[in-house]
Amino acid sequence: MMQGDQNRPGSVAGNPSAMQVGEEAVISITDMNKWYGQFHVLKDINLTVKRGERIVICGPSGSGKSTLIRCINRLEEHQQGSINVDGIELNNDLKNIDAIRREVGMVFQHFNLFPHLTVLQNCTLAPIWVKKMPRKDAEQIAMQYLERVRIPEQADKFPGQLSGGQQQRVAIARSLCMNPKIMLFDEPTSALDPEMIKEVLDVMIELAHEGMTMICVTHEMGFAKTVANRVIFMDGGQIIEENEPEEFFNNPQSERTQLFLSQILAH
Amino acid sequence: MAINDNAKPQGVVHAGDLPDKPAPIATEGAVAWMRDNLFNGPFNSILSLVALALVLYVLPGLLSWLVFNANWSGGVEACRANPDGACWPFVGSRWEQFLYGFYEKSERWRVDILLVMLAIGVAWLAIERMPARSLAAIFMLFIYPVFAFFMLYGNEALGLPIVETSQWGGFTLTLVIALSGIVASLPLGVLLALGRRSKMPIISLLSTVFIEFWRGIPLVAVLFMATIMFPLFLPAGVTFDQLLRAVIGVALFSSAYMAEVVRGGLQAIPKGQYEGAMALGLPFGKMMRLIILPQALKIVIPGIVNTFIGLFKDTTLVLIIALFDLLGVVQASIADPNWSVRSVPYTGYAFVAIVFWICCYSMARYSRYIEDKLHTGHKR
């Protein structure tokens, strides 16, 4: 399943000079805990993300990695600890939540495009209704981003008429239309057919090269090796290991990480 | 699995596209249609033949009674002379009453204007090519009802003599009750459905109690309560129009059904749609209005129209609180001793059935058309 990962992002030479990491922290998570009922899903999470950082989170299913990034834009509520996004404290204040969601874009495993709207309308909806942008401007910006994800010709189609890879690229463009400072990717390629994974990864790699702050939950280890400047391994609701990709893959410290890597890289 | 190296399969390559061949058996045309739909198996073939026999058994008599052997002209005498056919002159001589009820004769032009406006308005909204359809919708939903009320009821200041609601009747009354019910029940139903799904326990409880209360009692009981019990709770001297009470009763009754239909649609929307909308920063109201409700309502169009049709037919129940809708007026007319002919009651009821069927079937057809139009290709 994971074979040939080293070739997949292909053309991109991991050129770090274009991917500057700033000093300032855009996300800081301190001692965060979350429970589903009695079940402790996230345990003492501490994570700081600097501007321009590209973080890949991996781990076995049920390890809490999706839950963690969904806490960042309040799709899930945490019960203890603090999350601060771009200087805004994430608490029950709806104003703060809305402000954070405007800064943070999210791409889902199942795209979550709006099937009753065209591709263009999917992209212009939030700029028009959340940012109060005039329709003309919103459409112009949407077309720019659709061009960047290389599907401007599909603008007037409905999501149901596109392939999975195209839908995911629309979803990325839709998020970018809000001009977010941070992008969260929740297993963006897991629901795609193998031949479509590359087209989505290529878009994500481009985004990384433009300096976007990204947190990606993914099993695409090739992507992690080329683009990430930090890989986080989670298991059982906690962060087990955190390192630069080269160290992480060549010299994993914890036994659980070694086991996980051997399982996904073995075949 | 053992691999035999000696029997290594040869690689096979097909260069170029294979040509399209015609299907071996016809898949289009009348014969193919009949084979696929009527005679695709012994059981279906028998069913088709039985159904055909039934149609052949009933249809000639029905057509003969309704059309070929019916009385189309003349008066009572003609109908009395030929009792084996419908007596359409009866409908011809009474159609004004069927349409207006006991509405003041000199004021019936007011109803005419409203009916013409209604027909134009509905056509305007239904035909996609018409310009300014959203303006027309606002007019029909907000301005027309107020205008219609003043036109029907009258207003001395405007120089329109008052016509009491007790004089309203016939098809006009059917339309008044049905349309008020339809226009009120959809938004109320949506609010109740959202309320029932709300995370706030009080709102959810109140909505649930409201829905289950109205769903749990028969419409006849609602109408009786509105007519007989409700005035008992009002202070002396305060009166509340009989028709208005009936309309409110019908609207609340059908809004409870509508709420459950809409709730079904809301439950069919995947969680991802909410998350996609929230992640983009859409607040709750906009998320509901722009993302969730358009999809949920689209899914339940058949259920919504079903409720509308049910409501339209249920208006005939106002007969029991002495309001004369189309059925009531027709029923009163067939008792007329001047028209005491055996075929007259049948003709009257057949006429009512035909009118109701045309209205309900039009709604059904239009809903199918809307479903097809809103279909955006995510079904296979």
Short mmCIF file of C-alpha atoms in Angstrom, two decimals, chain A residues 70 73 75-76 98 101 104 106 108 112-117 125-126 129-130 132 158 160-161 174-175 178, chain B residues 271-283 286 289-292 294-295 298 375-378 380:
data_model
loop_
_atom_site.label_atom_id
_atom_site.label_comp_id
_atom_site.label_asym_id
_atom_site.label_seq_id
_atom_site.Cartn_x
_atom_site.Cartn_y
_atom_site.Cartn_z
CA ARG A 70 -10.23 18.81 15.12
CA ASN A 73 -10.81 24.61 15.15
CA LEU A 75 -14.99 20.71 15.73
CA GLU A 76 -14.26 18.85 18.94
CA ASP A 98 -15.56 32.15 14.71
CA ARG A 101 -12.21 29.28 12.15
CA VAL A 104 -7.81 28.07 10.04
CA MET A 106 -9.54 22.47 7.04
CA PHE A 108 -11.37 16.47 5.33
CA ASN A 112 -17.29 17.50 2.69
CA LEU A 113 -18.06 19.60 -0.35
CA PHE A 114 -21.61 20.93 -0.55
CA PRO A 115 -23.30 18.76 -3.18
CA HIS A 116 -26.13 21.20 -3.91
CA LEU A 117 -23.73 23.98 -4.93
CA LEU A 125 -19.85 30.74 -0.19
CA ALA A 126 -17.71 31.47 2.84
CA TRP A 129 -21.33 35.07 3.74
CA VAL A 130 -18.58 35.13 6.34
CA LYS A 132 -19.02 39.85 3.31
CA PHE A 158 -21.42 20.01 -9.24
CA GLY A 160 -20.97 14.84 -7.63
CA GLN A 161 -19.74 15.05 -11.22
CA ARG A 174 -12.45 26.26 -1.01
CA SER A 175 -10.41 26.52 2.17
CA MET A 178 -10.82 32.27 3.02
CA LYS B 271 -22.18 15.11 9.84
CA GLY B 272 -19.46 16.10 7.38
CA GLN B 273 -21.72 18.76 5.90
CA TYR B 274 -22.02 20.46 9.29
CA GLU B 275 -18.28 20.15 9.83
CA GLY B 276 -17.45 21.49 6.39
CA ALA B 277 -19.66 24.50 7.01
CA MET B 278 -18.36 25.09 10.53
CA ALA B 279 -14.74 24.78 9.48
CA LEU B 280 -15.35 27.58 6.98
CA GLY B 281 -16.54 29.77 9.83
CA LEU B 282 -20.24 29.84 8.95
CA PRO B 283 -22.32 30.65 12.01
CA LYS B 286 -26.18 30.66 7.90
CA ARG B 289 -30.00 28.31 5.75
CA LEU B 290 -27.31 27.86 3.11
CA ILE B 291 -26.03 24.33 3.58
CA ILE B 292 -28.19 22.05 5.67
CA PRO B 294 -31.50 23.30 1.18
CA GLN B 295 -30.23 19.73 1.12
CA LYS B 298 -34.65 18.67 -1.19
CA HIS B 375 -30.83 16.84 -8.83
CA THR B 376 -27.13 17.71 -9.05
CA GLY B 377 -25.62 14.43 -10.15
CA HIS B 378 -24.40 13.00 -6.89
CA ARG B 380 -25.81 7.23 -9.53
#
